[in-house]
Coordinates of N, CA, C and O in Angstrom, one line a residue:
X8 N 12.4 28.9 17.9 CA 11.9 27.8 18.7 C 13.0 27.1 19.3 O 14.2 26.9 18.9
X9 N 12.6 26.6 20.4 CA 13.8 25.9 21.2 C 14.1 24.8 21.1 O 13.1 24.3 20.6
X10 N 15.0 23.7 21.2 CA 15.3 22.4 20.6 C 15.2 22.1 22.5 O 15.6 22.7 23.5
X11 N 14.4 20.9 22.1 CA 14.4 20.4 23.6 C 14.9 18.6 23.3 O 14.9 18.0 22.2
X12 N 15.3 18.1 24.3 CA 16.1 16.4 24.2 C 14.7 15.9 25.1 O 13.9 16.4 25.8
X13 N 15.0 14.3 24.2 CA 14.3 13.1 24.7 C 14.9 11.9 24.7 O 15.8 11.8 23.9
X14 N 14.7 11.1 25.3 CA 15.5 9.6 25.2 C 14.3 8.4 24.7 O 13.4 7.9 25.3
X15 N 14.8 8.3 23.7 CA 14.0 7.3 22.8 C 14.7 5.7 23.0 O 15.8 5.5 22.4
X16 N 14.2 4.4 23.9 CA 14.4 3.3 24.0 C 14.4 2.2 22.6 O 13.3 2.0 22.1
X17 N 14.7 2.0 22.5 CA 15.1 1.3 21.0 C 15.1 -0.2 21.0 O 16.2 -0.4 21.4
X18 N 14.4 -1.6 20.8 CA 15.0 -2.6 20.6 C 16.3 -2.9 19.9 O 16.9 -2.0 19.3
X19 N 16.8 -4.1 19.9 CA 18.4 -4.0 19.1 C 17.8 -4.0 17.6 O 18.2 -3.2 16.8
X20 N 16.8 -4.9 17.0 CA 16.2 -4.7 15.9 C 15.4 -3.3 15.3 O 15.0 -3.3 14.1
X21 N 15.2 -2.5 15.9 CA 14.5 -1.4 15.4 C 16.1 -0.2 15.6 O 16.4 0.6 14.6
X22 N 16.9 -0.3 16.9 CA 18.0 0.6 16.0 C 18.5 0.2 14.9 O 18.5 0.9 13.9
X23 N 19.1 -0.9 15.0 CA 19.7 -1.4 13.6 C 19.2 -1.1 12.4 O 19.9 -0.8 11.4
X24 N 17.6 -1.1 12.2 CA 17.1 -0.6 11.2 C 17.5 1.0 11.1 O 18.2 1.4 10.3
X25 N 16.8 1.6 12.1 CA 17.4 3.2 11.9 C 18.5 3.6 11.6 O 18.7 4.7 11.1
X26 N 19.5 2.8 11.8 CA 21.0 2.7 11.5 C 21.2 2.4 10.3 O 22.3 2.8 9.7
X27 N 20.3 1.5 9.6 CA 20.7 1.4 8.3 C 20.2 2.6 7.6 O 20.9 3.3 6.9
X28 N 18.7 2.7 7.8 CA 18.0 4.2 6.9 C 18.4 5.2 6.7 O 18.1 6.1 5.9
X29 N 19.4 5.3 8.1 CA 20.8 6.2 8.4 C 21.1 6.7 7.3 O 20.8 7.7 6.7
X30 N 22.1 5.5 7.0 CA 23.1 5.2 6.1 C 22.7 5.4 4.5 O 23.3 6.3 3.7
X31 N 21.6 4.3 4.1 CA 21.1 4.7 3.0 C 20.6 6.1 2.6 O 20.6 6.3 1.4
X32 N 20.2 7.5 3.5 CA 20.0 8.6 2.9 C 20.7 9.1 3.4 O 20.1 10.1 3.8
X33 N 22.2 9.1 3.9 CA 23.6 9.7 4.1 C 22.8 10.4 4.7 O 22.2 11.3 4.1
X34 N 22.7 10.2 6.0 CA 22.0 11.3 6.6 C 22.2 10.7 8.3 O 23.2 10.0 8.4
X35 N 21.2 10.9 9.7 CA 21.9 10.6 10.5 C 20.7 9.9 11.5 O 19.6 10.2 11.1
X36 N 20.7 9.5 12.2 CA 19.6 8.9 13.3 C 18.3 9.9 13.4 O 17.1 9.6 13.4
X37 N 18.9 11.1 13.6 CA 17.8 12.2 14.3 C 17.1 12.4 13.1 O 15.9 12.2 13.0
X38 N 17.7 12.8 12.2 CA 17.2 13.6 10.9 C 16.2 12.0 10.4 O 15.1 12.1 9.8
X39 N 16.6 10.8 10.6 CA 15.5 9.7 10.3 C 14.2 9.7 10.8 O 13.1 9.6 10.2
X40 N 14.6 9.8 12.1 CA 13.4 10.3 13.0 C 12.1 11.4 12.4 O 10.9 11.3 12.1
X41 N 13.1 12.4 12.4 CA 12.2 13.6 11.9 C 11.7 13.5 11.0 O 10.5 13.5 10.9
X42 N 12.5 13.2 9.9 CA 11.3 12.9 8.6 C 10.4 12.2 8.7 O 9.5 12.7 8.2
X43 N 10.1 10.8 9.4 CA 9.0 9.6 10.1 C 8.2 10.9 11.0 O 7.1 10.6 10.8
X44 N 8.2 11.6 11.7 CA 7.7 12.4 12.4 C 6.5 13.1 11.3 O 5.3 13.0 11.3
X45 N 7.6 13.8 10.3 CA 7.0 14.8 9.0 C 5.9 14.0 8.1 O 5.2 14.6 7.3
X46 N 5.9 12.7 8.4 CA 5.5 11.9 7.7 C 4.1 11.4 8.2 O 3.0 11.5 7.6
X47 N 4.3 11.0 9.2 CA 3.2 10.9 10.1 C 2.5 11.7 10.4 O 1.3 11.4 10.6
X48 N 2.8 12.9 10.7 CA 1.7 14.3 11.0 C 1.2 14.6 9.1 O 0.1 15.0 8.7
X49 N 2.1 14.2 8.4 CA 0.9 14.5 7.3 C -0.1 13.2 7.3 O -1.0 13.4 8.1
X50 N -0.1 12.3 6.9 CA -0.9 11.3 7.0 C -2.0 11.8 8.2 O -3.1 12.1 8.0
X51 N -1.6 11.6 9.3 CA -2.3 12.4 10.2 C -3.5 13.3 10.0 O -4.6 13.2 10.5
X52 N -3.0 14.4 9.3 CA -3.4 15.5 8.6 C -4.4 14.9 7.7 O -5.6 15.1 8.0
X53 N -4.2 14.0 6.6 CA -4.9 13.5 5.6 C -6.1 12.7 6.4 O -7.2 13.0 6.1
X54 N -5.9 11.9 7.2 CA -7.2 11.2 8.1 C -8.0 12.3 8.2 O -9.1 12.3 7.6
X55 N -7.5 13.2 8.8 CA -8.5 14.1 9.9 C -9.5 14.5 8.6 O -10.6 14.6 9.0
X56 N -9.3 14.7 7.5 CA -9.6 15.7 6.4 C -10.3 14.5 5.8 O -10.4 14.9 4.7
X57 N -10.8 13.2 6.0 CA -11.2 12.2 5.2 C -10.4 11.4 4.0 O -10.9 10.3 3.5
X58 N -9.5 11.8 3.8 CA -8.6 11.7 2.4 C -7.8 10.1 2.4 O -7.9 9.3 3.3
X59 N -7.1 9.9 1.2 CA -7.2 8.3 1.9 C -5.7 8.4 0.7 O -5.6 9.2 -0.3
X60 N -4.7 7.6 1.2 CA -3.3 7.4 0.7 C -3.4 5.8 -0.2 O -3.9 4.7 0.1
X61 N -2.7 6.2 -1.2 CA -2.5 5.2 -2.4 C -1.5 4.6 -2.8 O -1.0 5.5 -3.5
X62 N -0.7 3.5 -3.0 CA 0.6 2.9 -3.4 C 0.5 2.7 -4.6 O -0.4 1.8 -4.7
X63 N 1.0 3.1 -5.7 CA 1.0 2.4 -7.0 C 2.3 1.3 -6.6 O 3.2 1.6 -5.8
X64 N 2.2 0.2 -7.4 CA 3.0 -1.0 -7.3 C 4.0 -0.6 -8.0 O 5.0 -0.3 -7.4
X65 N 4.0 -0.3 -9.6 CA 5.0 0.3 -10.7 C 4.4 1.6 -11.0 O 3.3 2.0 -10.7
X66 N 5.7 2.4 -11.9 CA 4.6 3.3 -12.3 C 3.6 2.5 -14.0 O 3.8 1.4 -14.5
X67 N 2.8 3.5 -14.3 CA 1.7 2.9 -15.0 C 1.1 1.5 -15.0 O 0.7 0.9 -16.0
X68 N 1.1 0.8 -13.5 CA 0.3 0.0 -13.1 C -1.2 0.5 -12.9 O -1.7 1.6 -12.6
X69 N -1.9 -0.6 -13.1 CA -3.3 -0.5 -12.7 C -3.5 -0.6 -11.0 O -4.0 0.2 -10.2
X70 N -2.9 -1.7 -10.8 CA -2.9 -2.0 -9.6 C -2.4 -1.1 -8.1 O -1.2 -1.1 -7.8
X71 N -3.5 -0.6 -7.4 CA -2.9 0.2 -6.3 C -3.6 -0.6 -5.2 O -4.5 -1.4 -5.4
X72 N -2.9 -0.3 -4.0 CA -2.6 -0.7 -2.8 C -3.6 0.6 -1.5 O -2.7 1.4 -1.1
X73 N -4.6 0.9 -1.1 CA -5.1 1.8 -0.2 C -4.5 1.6 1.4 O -4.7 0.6 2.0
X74 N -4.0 2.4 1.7 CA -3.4 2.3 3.0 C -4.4 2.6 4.1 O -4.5 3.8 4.1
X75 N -5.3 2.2 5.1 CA -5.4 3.0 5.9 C -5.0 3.2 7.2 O -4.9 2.2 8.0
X76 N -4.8 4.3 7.6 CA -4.4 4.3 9.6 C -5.6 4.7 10.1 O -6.5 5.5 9.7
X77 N -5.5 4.1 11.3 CA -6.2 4.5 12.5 C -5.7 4.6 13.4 O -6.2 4.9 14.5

């Protein structure tokens, strides 16, 4: 498959963030992206199929958190 370029517009607050997430998984701007991409097409994936995403707060908490997107 072919790698094709895009120019992605950025506020100064939303690079900066990418720039840190960067950083925290020693990894690099693009590859941040991608994974948020991988992430979203599953969730994505989970709507279409009815399925519904869950946050436990700790582990062996009772307490969860239901996410939903639209």
């Amino acid at each position: 498959m072919k790698n094709q370029r895009m120019t992605l517009s950025l506020d100064a607050g939303e690079m900066s963030e990418l720039e840190q997430m960067a950083r925290r998984g020693n990894s690099n701007k693009t590859e941040v992206i991608r994974r948020a991409l991988r992430i979203y097409m599953l969730m994505e994936e989970m709507r279409a199929d009815g399925k519904e995403l869950h946050v436990q707060d700790q582990p062996g908490s009772r307490q969860l958190e239901r996410l939903v997107f639209v």
